[in-house]
Coordinates of C-alpha atoms in Angstrom, one line a residue:
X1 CA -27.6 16.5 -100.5
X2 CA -24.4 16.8 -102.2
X3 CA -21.3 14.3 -101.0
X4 CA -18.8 16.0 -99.2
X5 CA -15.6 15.0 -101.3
X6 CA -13.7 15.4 -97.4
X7 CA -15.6 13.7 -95.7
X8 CA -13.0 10.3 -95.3
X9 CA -10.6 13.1 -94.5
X10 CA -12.6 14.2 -92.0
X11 CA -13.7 10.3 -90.7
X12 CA -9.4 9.8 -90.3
X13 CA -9.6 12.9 -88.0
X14 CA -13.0 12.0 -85.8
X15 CA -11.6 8.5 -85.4
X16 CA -8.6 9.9 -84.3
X17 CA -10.3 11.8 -82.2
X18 CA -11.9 8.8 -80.4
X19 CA -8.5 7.5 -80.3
X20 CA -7.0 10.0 -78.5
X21 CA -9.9 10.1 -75.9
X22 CA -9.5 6.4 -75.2
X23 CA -5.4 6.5 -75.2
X24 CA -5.7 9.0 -72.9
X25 CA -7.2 6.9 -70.3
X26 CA -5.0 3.9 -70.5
X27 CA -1.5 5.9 -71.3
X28 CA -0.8 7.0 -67.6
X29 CA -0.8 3.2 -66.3
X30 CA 2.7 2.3 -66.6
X31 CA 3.7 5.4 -65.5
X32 CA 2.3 5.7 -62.2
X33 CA 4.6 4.3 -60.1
X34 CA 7.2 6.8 -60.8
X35 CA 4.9 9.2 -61.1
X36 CA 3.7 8.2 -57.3
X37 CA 7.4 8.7 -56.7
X38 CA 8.1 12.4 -58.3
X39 CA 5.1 13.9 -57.4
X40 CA 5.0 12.4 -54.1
X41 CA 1.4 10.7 -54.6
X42 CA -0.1 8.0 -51.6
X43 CA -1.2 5.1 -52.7
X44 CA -4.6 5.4 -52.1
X45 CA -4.6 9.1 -54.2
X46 CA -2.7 7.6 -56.8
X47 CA -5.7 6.3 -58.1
X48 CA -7.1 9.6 -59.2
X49 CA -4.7 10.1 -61.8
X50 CA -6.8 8.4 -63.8
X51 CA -10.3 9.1 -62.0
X52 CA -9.6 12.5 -62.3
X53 CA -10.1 12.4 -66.1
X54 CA -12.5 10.0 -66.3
X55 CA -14.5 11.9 -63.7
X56 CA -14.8 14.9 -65.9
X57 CA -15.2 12.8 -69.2
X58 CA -18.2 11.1 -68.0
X59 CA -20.0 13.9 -66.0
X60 CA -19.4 16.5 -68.6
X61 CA -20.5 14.4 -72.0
X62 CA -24.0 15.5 -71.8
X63 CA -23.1 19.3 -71.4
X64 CA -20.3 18.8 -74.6
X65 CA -23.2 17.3 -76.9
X66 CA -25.4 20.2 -75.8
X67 CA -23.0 22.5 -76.4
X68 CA -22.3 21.0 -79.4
X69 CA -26.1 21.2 -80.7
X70 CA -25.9 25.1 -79.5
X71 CA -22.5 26.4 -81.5
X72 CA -21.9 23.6 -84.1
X73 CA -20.2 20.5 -83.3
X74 CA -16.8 22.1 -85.6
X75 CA -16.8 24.9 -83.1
X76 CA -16.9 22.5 -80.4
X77 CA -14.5 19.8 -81.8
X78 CA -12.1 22.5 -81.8
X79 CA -12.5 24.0 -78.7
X80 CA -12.5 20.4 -77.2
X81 CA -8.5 19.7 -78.6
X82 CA -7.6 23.5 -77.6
X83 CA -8.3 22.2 -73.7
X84 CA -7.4 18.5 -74.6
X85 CA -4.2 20.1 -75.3
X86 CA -3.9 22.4 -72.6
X87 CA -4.5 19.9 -70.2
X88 CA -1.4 17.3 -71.3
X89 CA 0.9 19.9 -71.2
X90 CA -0.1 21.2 -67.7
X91 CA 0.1 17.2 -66.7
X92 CA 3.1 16.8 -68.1
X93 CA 4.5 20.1 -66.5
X94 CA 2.9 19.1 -62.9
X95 CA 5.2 19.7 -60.3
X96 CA 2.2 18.3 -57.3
X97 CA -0.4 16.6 -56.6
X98 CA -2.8 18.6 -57.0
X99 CA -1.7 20.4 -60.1
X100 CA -1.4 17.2 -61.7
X101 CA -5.3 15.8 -60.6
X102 CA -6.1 19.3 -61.9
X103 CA -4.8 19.1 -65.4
X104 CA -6.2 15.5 -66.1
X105 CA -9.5 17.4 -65.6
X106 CA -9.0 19.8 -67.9
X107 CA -8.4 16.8 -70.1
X108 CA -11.4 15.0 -69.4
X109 CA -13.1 18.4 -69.8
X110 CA -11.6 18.7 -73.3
X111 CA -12.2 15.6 -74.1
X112 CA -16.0 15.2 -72.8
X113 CA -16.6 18.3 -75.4
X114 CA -14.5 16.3 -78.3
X115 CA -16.3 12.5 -77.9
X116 CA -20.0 13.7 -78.6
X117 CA -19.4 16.8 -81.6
X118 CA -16.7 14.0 -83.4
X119 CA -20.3 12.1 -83.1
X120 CA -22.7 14.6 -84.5
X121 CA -19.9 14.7 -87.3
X122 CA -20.0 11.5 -88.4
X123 CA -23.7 11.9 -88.8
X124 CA -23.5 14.7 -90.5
X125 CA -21.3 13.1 -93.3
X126 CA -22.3 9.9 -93.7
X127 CA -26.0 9.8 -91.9
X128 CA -27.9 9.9 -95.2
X129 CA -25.7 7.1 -96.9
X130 CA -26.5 3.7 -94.8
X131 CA -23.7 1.8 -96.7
X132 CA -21.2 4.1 -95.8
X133 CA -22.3 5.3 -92.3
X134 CA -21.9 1.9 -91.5
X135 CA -18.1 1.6 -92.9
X136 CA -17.7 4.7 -90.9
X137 CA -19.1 3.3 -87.3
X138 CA -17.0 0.6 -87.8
X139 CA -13.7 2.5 -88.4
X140 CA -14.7 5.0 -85.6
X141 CA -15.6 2.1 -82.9
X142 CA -12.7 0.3 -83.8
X143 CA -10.5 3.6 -82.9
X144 CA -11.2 2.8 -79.3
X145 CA -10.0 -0.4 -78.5
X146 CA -6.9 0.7 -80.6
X147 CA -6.3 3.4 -78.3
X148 CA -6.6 2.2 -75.5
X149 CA -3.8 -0.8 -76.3
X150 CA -2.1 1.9 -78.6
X151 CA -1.9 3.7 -74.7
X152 CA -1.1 1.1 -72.5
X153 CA 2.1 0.1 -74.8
X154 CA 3.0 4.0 -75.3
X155 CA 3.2 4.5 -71.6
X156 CA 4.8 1.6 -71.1
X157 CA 8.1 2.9 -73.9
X158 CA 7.4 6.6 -73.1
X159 CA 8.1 6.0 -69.5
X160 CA 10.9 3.3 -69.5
X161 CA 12.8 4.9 -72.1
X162 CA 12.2 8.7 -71.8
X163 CA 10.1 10.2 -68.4
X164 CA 6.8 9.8 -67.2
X165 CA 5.9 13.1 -68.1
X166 CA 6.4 12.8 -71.6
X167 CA 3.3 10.4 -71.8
X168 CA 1.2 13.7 -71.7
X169 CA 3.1 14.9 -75.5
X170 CA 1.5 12.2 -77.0
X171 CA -2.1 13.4 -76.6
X172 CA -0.4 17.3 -77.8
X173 CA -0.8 17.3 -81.3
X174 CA -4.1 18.7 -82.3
X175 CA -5.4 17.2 -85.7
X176 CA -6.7 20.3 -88.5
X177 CA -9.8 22.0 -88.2
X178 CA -12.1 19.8 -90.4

């Protein structure tokens, strides 16, 4: 099989990818106080700010690598940032409760479709190649931990220094098709 000359292109994007799953889990920490006191959260809800997406991350993964395996898992890593994106900027527009648990959702929805086809990409690129498919795990598994300190700190600047809602922008930059 011939070598993809894009394919370390392509490994920057998946690994952002898992980076933006992960820093979209831990970015909303620092900001939920005032984001208890816009949106006029109770304690004991606040905590579905993040549940909310990590609800729909975890119970949809299976149906994203299916999907994934049935339309191609470019299709599907697309489609998975089109919604990923939709979703920040309906959290960052929320005006309630509700439409705020609603749009973390949608991001956990996008990005339960994005974690398993950035996945079957990296196999696809570097699965025949051992030496560099492990080089490639390694810079795609060390994405997450980075993202999810690359998040908390975010929040913590986004909030203090501009708004709450802002911490949403961060996740609205979709990376090029690969």
């Amino acid at each position: 099989m011939p070598r993809n000359p894009h394919r370390w292109w392509a490994l920057a994007l998946i690994a952002l990818a898992q980076f933006m799953v992960i820093m979209d889990t831990s970015i909303i920490g620092v900001a939920l106080p005032k984001m208890q006191n816009d949106l006029g959260f109770t304690p004991s809800d606040l905590s579905w700010v993040f549940n909310a997406y990590v609800v729909a991350f975890g119970g949809l993964l299976l149906l994203g690598g299916r999907l994934s395996d049935l339309y191609g898992a470019r299709r599907i890593f697309a489609t998975g940032w089109a919604i990923l994106l939709a979703g920040s900027a309906a959290a960052g527009l929320a005006g309630t409760v509700e439409f705020e648990l609603a749009a973390r959702a949608v991001q956990g929805a996008g990005s339960a479709l994005i974690a398993p086809a950035a996945l079957t990409l990296l196999m696809m690129l570097f699965g025949n190649r051992p030496a560099e498919l492990t080089k490639a795990l390694a810079l795609y598994g060390a994405a997450a931990p980075a993202g999810g300190t690359a998040g908390v700190f975010l929040g913590g600047v986004i909030t203090e220094y501009v708004s709450w809602p802002w911490v949403f922008t961060s996740t609205s930059r979709s990376p090029s098709s690969l």
